[in-house]
Coordinates of C-alpha atoms and ligand atoms in Angstrom, one line a residue:
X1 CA -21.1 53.1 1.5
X2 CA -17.3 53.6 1.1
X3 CA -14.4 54.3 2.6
X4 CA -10.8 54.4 4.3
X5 CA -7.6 51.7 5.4
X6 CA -3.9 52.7 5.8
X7 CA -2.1 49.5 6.1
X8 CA 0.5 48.5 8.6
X9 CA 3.2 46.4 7.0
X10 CA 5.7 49.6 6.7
X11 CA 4.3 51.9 9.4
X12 CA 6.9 53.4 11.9
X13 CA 6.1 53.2 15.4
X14 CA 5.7 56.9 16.6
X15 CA 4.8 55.1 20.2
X16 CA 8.1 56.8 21.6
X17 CA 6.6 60.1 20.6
X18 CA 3.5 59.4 22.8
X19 CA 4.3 60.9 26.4
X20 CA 5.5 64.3 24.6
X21 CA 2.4 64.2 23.0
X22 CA 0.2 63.5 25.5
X23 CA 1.4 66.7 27.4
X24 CA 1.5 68.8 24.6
X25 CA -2.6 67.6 24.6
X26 CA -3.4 68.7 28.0
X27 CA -1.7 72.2 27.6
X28 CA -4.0 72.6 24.8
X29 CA -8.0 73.3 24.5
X30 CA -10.2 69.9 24.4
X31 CA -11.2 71.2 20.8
X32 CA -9.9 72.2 17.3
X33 CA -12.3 75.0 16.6
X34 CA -11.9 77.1 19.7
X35 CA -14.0 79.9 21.3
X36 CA -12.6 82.6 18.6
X37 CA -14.5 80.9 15.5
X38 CA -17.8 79.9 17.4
X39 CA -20.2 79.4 14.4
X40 CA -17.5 78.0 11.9
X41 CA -18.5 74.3 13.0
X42 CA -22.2 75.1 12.9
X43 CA -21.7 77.0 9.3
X44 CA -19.8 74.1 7.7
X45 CA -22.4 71.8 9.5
X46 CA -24.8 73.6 7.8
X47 CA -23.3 73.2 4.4
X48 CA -22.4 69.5 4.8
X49 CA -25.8 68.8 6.3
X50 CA -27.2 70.1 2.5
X51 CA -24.7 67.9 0.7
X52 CA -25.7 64.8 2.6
X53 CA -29.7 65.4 1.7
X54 CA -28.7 65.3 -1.9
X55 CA -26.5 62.7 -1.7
X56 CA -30.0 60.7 -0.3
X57 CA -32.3 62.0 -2.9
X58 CA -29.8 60.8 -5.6
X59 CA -29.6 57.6 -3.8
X60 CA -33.6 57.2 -3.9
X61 CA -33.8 57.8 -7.6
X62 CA -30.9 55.0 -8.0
X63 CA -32.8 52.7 -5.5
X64 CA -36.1 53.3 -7.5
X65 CA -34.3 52.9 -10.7
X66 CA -32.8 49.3 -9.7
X67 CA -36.3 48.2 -8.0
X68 CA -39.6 49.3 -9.8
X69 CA -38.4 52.2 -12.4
X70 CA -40.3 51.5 -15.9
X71 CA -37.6 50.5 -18.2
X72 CA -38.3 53.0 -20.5
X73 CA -37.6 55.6 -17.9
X74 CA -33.8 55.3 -17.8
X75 CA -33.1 58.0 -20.5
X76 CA -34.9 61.1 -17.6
X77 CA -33.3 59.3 -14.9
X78 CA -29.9 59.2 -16.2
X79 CA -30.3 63.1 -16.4
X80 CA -32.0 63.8 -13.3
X81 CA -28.9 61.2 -11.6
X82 CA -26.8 63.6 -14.0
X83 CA -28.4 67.2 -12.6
X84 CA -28.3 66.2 -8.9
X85 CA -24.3 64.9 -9.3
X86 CA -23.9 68.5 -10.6
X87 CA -25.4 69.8 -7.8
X88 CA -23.8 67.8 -5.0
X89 CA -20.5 69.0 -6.9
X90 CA -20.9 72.5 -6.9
X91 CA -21.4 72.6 -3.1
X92 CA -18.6 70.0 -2.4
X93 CA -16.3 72.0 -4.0
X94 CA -17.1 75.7 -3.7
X95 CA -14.8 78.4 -2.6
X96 CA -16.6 79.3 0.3
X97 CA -16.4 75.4 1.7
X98 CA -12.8 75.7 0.9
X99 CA -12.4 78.7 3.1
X100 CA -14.5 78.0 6.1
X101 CA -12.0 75.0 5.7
X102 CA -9.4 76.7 5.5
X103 CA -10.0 78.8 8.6
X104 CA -10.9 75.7 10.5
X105 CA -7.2 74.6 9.9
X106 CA -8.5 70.9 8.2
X107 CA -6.4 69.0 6.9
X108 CA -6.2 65.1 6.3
X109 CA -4.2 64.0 9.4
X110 CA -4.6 61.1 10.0
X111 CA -5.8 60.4 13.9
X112 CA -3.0 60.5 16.1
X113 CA -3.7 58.2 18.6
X114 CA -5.9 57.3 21.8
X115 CA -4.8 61.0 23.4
X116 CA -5.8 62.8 20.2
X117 CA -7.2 66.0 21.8
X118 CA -10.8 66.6 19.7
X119 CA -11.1 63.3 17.9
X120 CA -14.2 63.8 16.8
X121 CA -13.5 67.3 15.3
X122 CA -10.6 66.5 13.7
X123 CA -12.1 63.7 11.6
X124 CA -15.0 65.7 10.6
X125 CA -12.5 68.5 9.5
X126 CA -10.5 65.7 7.6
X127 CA -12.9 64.2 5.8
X128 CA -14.4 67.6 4.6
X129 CA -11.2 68.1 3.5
X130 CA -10.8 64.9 1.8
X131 CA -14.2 65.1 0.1
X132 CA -13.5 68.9 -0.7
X133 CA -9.9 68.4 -2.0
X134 CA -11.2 65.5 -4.4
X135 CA -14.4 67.7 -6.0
X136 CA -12.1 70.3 -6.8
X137 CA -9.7 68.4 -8.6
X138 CA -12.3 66.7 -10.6
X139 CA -13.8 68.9 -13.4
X140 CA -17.6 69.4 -13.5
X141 CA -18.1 68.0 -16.7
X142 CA -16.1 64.9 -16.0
X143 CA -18.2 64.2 -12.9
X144 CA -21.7 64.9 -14.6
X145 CA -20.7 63.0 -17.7
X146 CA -19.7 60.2 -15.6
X147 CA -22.9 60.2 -13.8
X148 CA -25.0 59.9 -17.1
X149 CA -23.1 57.7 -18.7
X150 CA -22.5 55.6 -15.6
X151 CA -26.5 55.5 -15.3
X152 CA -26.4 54.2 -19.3
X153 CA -23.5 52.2 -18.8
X154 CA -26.0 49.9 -16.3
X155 CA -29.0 49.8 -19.1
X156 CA -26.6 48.5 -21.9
X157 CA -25.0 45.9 -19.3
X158 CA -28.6 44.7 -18.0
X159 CA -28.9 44.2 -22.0
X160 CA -25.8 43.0 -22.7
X161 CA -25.9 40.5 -19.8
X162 CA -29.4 38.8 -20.8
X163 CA -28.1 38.5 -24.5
X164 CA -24.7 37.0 -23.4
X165 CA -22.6 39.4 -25.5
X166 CA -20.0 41.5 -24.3
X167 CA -20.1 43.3 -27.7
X168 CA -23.1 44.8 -27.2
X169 CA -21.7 46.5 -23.8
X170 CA -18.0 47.2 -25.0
X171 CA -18.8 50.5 -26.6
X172 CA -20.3 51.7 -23.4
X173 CA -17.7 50.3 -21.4
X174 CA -14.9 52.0 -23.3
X175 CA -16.9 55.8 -23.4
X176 CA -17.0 54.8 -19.4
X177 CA -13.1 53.5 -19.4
X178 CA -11.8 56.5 -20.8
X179 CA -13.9 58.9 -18.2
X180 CA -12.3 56.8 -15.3
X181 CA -9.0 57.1 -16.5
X182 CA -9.7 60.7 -16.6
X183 CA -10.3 60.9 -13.6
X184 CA -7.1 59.4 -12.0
X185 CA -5.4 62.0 -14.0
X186 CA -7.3 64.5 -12.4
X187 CA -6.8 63.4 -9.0
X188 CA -3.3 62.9 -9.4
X189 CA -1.5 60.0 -8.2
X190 CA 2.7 59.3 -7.0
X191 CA 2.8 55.1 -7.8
X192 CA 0.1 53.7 -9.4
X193 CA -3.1 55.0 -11.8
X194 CA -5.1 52.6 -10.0
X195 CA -4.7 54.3 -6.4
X196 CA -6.7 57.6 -6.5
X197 CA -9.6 54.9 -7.6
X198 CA -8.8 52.6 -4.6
X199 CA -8.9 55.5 -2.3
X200 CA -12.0 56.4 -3.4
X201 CA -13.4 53.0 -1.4
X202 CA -10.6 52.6 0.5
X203 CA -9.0 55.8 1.3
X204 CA -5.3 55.6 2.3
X205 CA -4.9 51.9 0.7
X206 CA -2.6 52.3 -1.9
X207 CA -2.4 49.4 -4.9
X208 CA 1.1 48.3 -3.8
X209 CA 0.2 47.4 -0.6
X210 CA -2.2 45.3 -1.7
X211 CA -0.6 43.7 -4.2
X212 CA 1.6 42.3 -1.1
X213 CA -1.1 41.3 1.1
X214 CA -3.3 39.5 -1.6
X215 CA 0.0 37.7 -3.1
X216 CA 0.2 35.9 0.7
X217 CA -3.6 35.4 0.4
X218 CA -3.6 34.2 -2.8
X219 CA -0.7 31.3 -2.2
X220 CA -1.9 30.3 1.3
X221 CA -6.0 29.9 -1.1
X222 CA -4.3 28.0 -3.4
X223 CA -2.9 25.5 -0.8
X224 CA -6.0 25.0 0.7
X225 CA -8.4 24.7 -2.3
X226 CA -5.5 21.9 -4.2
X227 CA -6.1 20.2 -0.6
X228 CA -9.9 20.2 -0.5
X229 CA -10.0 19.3 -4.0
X230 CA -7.2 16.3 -3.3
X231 CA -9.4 15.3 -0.6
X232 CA -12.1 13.7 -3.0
X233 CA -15.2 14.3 -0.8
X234 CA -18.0 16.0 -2.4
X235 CA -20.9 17.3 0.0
X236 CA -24.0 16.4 -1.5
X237 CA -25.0 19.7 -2.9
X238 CA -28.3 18.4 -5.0
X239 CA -30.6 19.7 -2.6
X240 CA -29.6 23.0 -2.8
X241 CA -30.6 23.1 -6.7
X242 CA -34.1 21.9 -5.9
X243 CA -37.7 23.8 -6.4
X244 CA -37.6 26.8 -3.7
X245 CA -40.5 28.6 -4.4
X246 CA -39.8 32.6 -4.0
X247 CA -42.6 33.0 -1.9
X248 CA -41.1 31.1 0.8
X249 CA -38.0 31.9 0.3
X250 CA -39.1 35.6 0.7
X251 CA -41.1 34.7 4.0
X252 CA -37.6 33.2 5.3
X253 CA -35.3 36.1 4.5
X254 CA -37.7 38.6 6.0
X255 CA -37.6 36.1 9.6
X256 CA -34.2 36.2 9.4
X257 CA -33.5 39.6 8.9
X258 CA -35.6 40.1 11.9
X259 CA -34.4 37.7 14.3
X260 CA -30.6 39.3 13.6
X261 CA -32.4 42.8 14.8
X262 CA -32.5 45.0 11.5
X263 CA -35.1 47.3 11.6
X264 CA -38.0 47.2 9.4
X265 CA -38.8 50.5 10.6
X266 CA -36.1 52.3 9.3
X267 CA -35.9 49.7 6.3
X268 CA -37.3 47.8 3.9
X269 CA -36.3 44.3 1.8
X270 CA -36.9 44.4 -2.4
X271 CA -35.6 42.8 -4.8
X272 CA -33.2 43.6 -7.9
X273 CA -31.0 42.1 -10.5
X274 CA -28.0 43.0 -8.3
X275 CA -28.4 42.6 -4.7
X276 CA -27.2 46.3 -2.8
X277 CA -28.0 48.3 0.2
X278 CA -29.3 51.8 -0.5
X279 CA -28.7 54.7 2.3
X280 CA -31.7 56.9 1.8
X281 CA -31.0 58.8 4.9
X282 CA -30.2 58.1 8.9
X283 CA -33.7 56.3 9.1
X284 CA -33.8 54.9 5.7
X285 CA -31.6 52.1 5.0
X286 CA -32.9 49.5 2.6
X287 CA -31.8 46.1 1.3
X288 CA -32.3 44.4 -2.1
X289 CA -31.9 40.5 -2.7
X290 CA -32.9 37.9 -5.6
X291 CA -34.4 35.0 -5.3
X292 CA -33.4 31.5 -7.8
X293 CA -36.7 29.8 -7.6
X294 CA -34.5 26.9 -8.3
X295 CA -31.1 27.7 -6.2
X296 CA -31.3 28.0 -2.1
X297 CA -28.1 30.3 -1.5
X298 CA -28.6 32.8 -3.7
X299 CA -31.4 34.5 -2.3
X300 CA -31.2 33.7 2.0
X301 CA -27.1 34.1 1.8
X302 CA -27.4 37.6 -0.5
X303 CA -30.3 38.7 1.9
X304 CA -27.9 37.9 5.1
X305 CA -25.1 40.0 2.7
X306 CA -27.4 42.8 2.3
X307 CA -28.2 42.8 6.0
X308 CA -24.5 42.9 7.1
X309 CA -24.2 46.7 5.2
X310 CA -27.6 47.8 6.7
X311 CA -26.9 46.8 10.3
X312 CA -23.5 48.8 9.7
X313 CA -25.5 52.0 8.5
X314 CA -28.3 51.9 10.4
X315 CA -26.2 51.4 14.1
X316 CA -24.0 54.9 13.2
X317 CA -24.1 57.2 16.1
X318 CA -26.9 59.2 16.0
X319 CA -24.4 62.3 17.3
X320 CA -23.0 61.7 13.9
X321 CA -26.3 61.9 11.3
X322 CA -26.3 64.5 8.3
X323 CA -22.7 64.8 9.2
X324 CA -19.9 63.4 6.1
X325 CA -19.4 61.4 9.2
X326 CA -22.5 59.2 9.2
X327 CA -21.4 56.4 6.7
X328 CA -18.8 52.9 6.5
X329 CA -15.5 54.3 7.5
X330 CA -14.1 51.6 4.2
X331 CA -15.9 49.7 1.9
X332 CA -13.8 46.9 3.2
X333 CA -14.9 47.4 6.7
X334 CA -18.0 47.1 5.0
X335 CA -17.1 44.2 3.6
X336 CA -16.0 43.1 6.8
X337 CA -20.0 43.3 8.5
X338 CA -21.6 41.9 5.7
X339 CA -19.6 38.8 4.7
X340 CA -19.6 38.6 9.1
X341 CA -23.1 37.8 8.7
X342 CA -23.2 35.8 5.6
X343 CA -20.3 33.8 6.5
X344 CA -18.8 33.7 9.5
X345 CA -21.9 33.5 11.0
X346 CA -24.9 32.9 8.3
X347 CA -22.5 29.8 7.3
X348 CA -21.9 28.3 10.8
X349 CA -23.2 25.4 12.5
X350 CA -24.7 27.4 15.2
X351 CA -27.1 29.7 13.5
X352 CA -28.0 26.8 11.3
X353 CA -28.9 24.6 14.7
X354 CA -31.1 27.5 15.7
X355 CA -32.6 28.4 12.1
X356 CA -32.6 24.7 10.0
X357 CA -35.6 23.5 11.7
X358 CA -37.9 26.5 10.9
X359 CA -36.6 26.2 6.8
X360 CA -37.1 22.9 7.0
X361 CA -41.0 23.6 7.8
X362 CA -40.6 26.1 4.8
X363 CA -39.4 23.6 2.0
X364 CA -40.2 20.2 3.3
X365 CA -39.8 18.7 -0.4
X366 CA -36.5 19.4 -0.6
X367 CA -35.0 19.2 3.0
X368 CA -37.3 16.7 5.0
X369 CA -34.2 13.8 4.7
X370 CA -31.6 15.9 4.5
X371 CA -30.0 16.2 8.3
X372 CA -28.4 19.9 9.8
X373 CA -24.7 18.8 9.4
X374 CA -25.5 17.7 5.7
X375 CA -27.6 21.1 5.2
X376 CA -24.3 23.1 7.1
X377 CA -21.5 20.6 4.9
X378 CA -23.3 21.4 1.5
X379 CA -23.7 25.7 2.1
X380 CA -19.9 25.3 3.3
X381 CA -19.4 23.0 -0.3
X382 CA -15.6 24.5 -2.1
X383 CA -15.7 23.9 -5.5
X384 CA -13.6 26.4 -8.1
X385 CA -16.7 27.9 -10.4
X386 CA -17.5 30.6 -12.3
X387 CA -19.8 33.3 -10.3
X388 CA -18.6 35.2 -7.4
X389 CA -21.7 36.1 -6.1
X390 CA -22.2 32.7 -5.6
X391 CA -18.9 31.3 -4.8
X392 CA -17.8 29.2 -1.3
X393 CA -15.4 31.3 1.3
X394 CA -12.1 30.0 0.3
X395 CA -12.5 30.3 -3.8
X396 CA -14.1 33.8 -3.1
X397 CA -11.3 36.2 -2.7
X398 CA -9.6 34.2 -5.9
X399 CA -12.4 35.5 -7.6
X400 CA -11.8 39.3 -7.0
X401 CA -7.6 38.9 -7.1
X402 CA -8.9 38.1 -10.7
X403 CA -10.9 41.5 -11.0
X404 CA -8.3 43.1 -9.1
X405 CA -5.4 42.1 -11.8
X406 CA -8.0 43.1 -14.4
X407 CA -8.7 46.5 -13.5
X408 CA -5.1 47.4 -12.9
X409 CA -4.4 46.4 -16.3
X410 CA -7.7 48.4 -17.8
X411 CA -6.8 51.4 -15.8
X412 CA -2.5 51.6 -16.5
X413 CA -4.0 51.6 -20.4
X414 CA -2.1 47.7 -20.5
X415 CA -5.3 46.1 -21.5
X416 CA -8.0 47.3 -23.8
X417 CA -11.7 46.7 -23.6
X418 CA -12.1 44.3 -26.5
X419 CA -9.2 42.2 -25.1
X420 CA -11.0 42.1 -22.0
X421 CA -13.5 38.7 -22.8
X422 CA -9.8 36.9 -23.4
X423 CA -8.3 37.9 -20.4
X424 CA -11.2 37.5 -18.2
X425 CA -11.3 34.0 -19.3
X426 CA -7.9 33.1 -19.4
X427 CA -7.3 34.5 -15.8
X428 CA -10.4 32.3 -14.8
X429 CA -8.5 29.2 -15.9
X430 CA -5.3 30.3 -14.3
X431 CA -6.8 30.9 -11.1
X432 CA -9.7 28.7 -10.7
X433 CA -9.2 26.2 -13.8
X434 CA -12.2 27.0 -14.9
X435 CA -13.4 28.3 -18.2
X436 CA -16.5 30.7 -18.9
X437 CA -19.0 28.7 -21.3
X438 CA -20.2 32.6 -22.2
X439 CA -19.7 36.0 -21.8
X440 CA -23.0 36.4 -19.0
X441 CA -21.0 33.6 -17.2
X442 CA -17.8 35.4 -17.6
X443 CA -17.1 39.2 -18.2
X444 CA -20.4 40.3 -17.9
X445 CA -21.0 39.0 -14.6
X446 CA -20.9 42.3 -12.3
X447 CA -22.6 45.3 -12.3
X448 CA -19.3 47.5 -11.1
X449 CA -17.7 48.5 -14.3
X450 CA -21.2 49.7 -16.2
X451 CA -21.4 52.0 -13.2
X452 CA -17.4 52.9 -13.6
X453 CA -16.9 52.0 -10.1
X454 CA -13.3 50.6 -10.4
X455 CA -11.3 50.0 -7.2
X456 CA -14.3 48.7 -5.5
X457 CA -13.3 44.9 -6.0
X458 CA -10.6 44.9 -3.8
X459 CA -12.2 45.4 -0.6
X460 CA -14.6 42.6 -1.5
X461 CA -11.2 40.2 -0.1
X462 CA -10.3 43.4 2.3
X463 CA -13.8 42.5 4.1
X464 CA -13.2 38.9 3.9
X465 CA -9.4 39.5 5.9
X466 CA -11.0 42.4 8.1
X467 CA -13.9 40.2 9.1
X468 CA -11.6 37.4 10.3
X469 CA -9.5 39.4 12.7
X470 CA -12.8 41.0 14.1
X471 CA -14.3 37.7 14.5
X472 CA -11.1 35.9 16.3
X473 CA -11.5 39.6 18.6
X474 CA -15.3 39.1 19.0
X475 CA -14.9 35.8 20.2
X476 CA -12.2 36.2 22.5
X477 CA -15.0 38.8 24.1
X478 CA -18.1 37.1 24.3
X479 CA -16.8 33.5 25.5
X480 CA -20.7 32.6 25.0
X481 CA -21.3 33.4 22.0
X482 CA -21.6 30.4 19.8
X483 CA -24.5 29.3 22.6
X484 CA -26.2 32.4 22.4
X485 CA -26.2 31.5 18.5
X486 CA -27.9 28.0 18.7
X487 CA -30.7 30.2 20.9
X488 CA -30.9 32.8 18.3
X489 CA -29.7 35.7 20.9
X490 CA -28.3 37.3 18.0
X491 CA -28.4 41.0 20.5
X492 CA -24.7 40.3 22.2
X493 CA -23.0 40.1 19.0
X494 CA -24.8 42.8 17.5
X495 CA -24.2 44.9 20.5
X496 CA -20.4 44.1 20.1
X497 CA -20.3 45.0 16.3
X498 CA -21.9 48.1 16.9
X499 CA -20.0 49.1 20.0
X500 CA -16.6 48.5 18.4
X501 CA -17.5 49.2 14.8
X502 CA -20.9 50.4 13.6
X503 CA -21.6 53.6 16.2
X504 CA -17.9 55.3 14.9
X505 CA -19.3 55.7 11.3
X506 CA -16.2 57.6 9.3
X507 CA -14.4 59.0 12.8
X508 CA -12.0 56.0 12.5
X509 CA -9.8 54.9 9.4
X510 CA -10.0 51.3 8.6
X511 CA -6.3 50.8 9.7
X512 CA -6.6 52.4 12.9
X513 CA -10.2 50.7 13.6
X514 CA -8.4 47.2 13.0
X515 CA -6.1 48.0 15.4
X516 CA -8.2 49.8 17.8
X517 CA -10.7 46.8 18.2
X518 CA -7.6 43.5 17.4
X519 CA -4.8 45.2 18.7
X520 CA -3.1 44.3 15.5
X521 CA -2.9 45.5 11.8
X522 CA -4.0 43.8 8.8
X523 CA -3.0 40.3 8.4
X524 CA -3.9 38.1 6.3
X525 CA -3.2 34.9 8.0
X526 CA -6.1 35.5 10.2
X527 CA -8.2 34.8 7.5
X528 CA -6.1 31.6 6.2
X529 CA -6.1 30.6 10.0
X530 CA -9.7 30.8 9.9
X531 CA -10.3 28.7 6.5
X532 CA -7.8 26.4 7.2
X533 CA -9.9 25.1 10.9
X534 CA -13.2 25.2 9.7
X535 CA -12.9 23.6 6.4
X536 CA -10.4 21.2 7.5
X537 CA -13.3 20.2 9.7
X538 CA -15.9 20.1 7.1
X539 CA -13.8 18.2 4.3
X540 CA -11.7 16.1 7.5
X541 CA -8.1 17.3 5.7
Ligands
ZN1 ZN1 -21.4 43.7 -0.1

């Protein structure tokens, strides 16, 4: 999953252009590739479909290495992962793709509005030409080398992690470091090192642009945690961190995920160390979770998570499968489904009126005093701690402006990896005032950076400010929905996600989707809006 967000803050307003535009259009054929290059679609087609099935067998042998691959296994897996990135390279970035490309005039316009002429067309055409354009300015040997030692970089963190020492990972992670600094070398960049990374999961985003939005985000957080803390109520949380045996809390997560209408037919729940949803193909979109046999959220709330990111995949338009098309336009419009479900909707009163009473038949020990608003206060508890997967809504997104600092540093060559446990720590107590007992608890949390995915963080908080504005929209639409909830008619609110967001796969960039379905750009006070009414509910500020 991956993918692409132009902010608005500085945009001009070419509305005055539209009319001219709009006539211009309807002089013009309904399509980009006209009648003179018939079989140029269908050739390139042909070409992407063959990158895409690759792409899928690479992603089974990573979804079978995180699942059930023997440990032993990784050293022939990291090759194979290594032989197939190879592969998918050559084809992305041959010379003939580049001139079919070429003759199809692609380019990577951005759309230009509701009377674009072939809108369809033109976004396949742009992001071939995006995909193309970034194979061929990445050397083979940088991409296979990455691959491998991205696929070793995981083993020695799994390691690393269980023995609680960074040292044994930092070797890795500087081999990996330098190949991802390459890389933005490679693929060139005008303001920051860190932006041909971010574009990678966010394409158009640019690291300035977000250093603006999360500095509002991160005062307006700030506020609101002091407040809550100020407050001095404490939901009783002890039930939460009570027996919840895993065979239960399996049989829960799999009602769940049916109820909310994915599709076990086209999918399938495991588990793994690190929660993730695997695309395997159109019909083929799996989810992974973990269970704490002694901690309720982590397994139902990263299940929900996972869910959010399959739903997206598996309601793409079927017009679009094998197509570069058929995926998340962002990763932070990605973000914005999942942490829809887990939060803004996993968290809220509703779908715990219609749920609660079925988990409470589950774990009775645990749960049978413990009322529905106590259950819905103590998911909802805020309290500044040390893991992200498992922090509350508000200290979230202060968990990945941490990362997001971090990486920046790592990446402009201001930070090196054996200063990283320090700065990890001390940015932990600047922003949360709290301090990492060990490294497991601290720097060697996430997976991301043994797999040199950097840039990804970000739109971890992009999903969280996305989600808000599509929620205020989706509500505003179905008037009804927070009944439909408390029945578990979970179908309307699918219905609208996919309508408005999951059937457009990549045709839309994340900046243009925001505004196509809110009518307004990126804001970040939607999501403080949000915080700020249900939690001064919850903690009565
Ligand atoms: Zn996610």
């Amino acid at each position: 999953m991956t993918k692409p967000v132009k902010k608005s803050v500085k945009k001009p307003a070419p509305r005055k252009a539209a009319p001219r535009k709009a006539a211009d259009k309807a002089a013009k054929p309904a399509r980009l590739l006209p009648a003179a290059k018939p079989r140029l679609l269908e050739r390139l087609r042909a070409r992407d479909a063959e990158i895409r099935r690759l792409m899928h067998i690479s992603s089974v042998l990573s979804w079978d290495q995180d699942t059930y691959m023997p440990s032993k296994a990784v050293g022939e897996r990291s090759e194979q992962l290594e032989l197939l990135s190879g592969l998918i390279h050559d084809r992305q970035s041959s010379p003939e793709l580049g001139q079919m490309l070429k003759e199809a005039g692609a380019s990577d316009r951005r759309p230009l509005g509701p009377d674009d002429a072939a809108p369809v067309e033109r976004a396949y055409l742009r992001e071939l030409f995006r995909a193309y354009r970034r194979s061929t300015r990445l050397p083979r040997r940088l991409v296979t080398e990455l691959a491998k030692q991205a696929a070793v970089g995981r083993a020695h963190w799994a390691e690393a992690r269980k023995a609680s020492d960074f040292g044994l990972f930092a070797p890795q992670l500087a081999v990996i470091l330098n190949l991802v600094r390459e890389t933005t070398k490679c693929l060139g960049y005008k303001e920051h090192p860190y932006d041909p990374l971010l574009d990678e999961y966010e394409p158009w985003m640019k690291t300035s642009e977000l250093d603006k939005v999360f500095a509002g985000l991160r005062v307006k957080l700030r506020g609101l945690v002091e407040r809550i803390v100020a407050s001095g109520r404490r939901p009783d949380t002890s039930f939460l961190k009570a027996p919840y045996p895993v065979d239960r809390q399996r049989e829960f997560s799999l009602t769940v995920l049916r109820e909310i209408g994915y599709d076990f037919q086209r999918g399938r729940l495991d588990e793994s160390a690190h929660p993730f949803t695997a695309t395997l193909g159109c019909a083929d979109v799996r989810l992974t979770t973990r269970y704490n046999p002694e901690f309720f959220n982590t397994g139902v709330f990263g299940t929900i998570h996972e869910a959010g990111h399959g739903l997206y995949e598996l309601g793409i338009g079927a017009e679009l499968a094998d197509t570069i098309l058929a995926d998340g336009t962002s990763m932070g419009i990605h973000e914005s489904q999942s942490r829809m479900w887990e939060n803004f909707i996993g968290r809220s009163l509703p779908f715990w009126v219609y749920f609660y009473p079925r988990l409470k038949a589950l774990f009775p020990h645990p749960l049978e005093a413990v009322r529905l608003e106590d259950f819905h206060r103590a998911v909802n508890a805020v309290q500044p701690s040390l893991i992200r997967v498992e922090a509350d809504e508000v200290t979230y997104n202060l968990h990945i402006l941490v990362r997001f600092e971090l990486e920046k540093r790592l990446i402009a060559g201001d930070l090196q990896v054996g200063e990283l446990p320090g700065a990890w720590n001390a940015q932990y107590q600047e922003a949360l005032g709290v301090q990492p007992p060990d490294d497991s608890q601290g720097v060697l949390q996430d997976i991301h950076w043994s797999m040199g995915s950097f840039g990804y963080f970000p739109t971890y908080a992009l999903g969280n400010l996305y989600a808000a504005q599509f929620y205020r929209t989706m509500k505003r639409d179905l008037p009804g929905m927070e009944e439909e909830l408390v029945r578990g008619e979970f179908a309307p609110l699918l219905s609208w996600l996919r309508d408005k967001v999951h059937r457009l796969g990549r045709l839309v960039p994340a900046a243009e989707l925001c505004r196509q379905v809110t009518g307004e750009s990126l804001d970040p006070s939607c999501l403080a809006e949000y915080l700020e009414s249900k939690y001064s509910g919850i903690y009565e500020l």
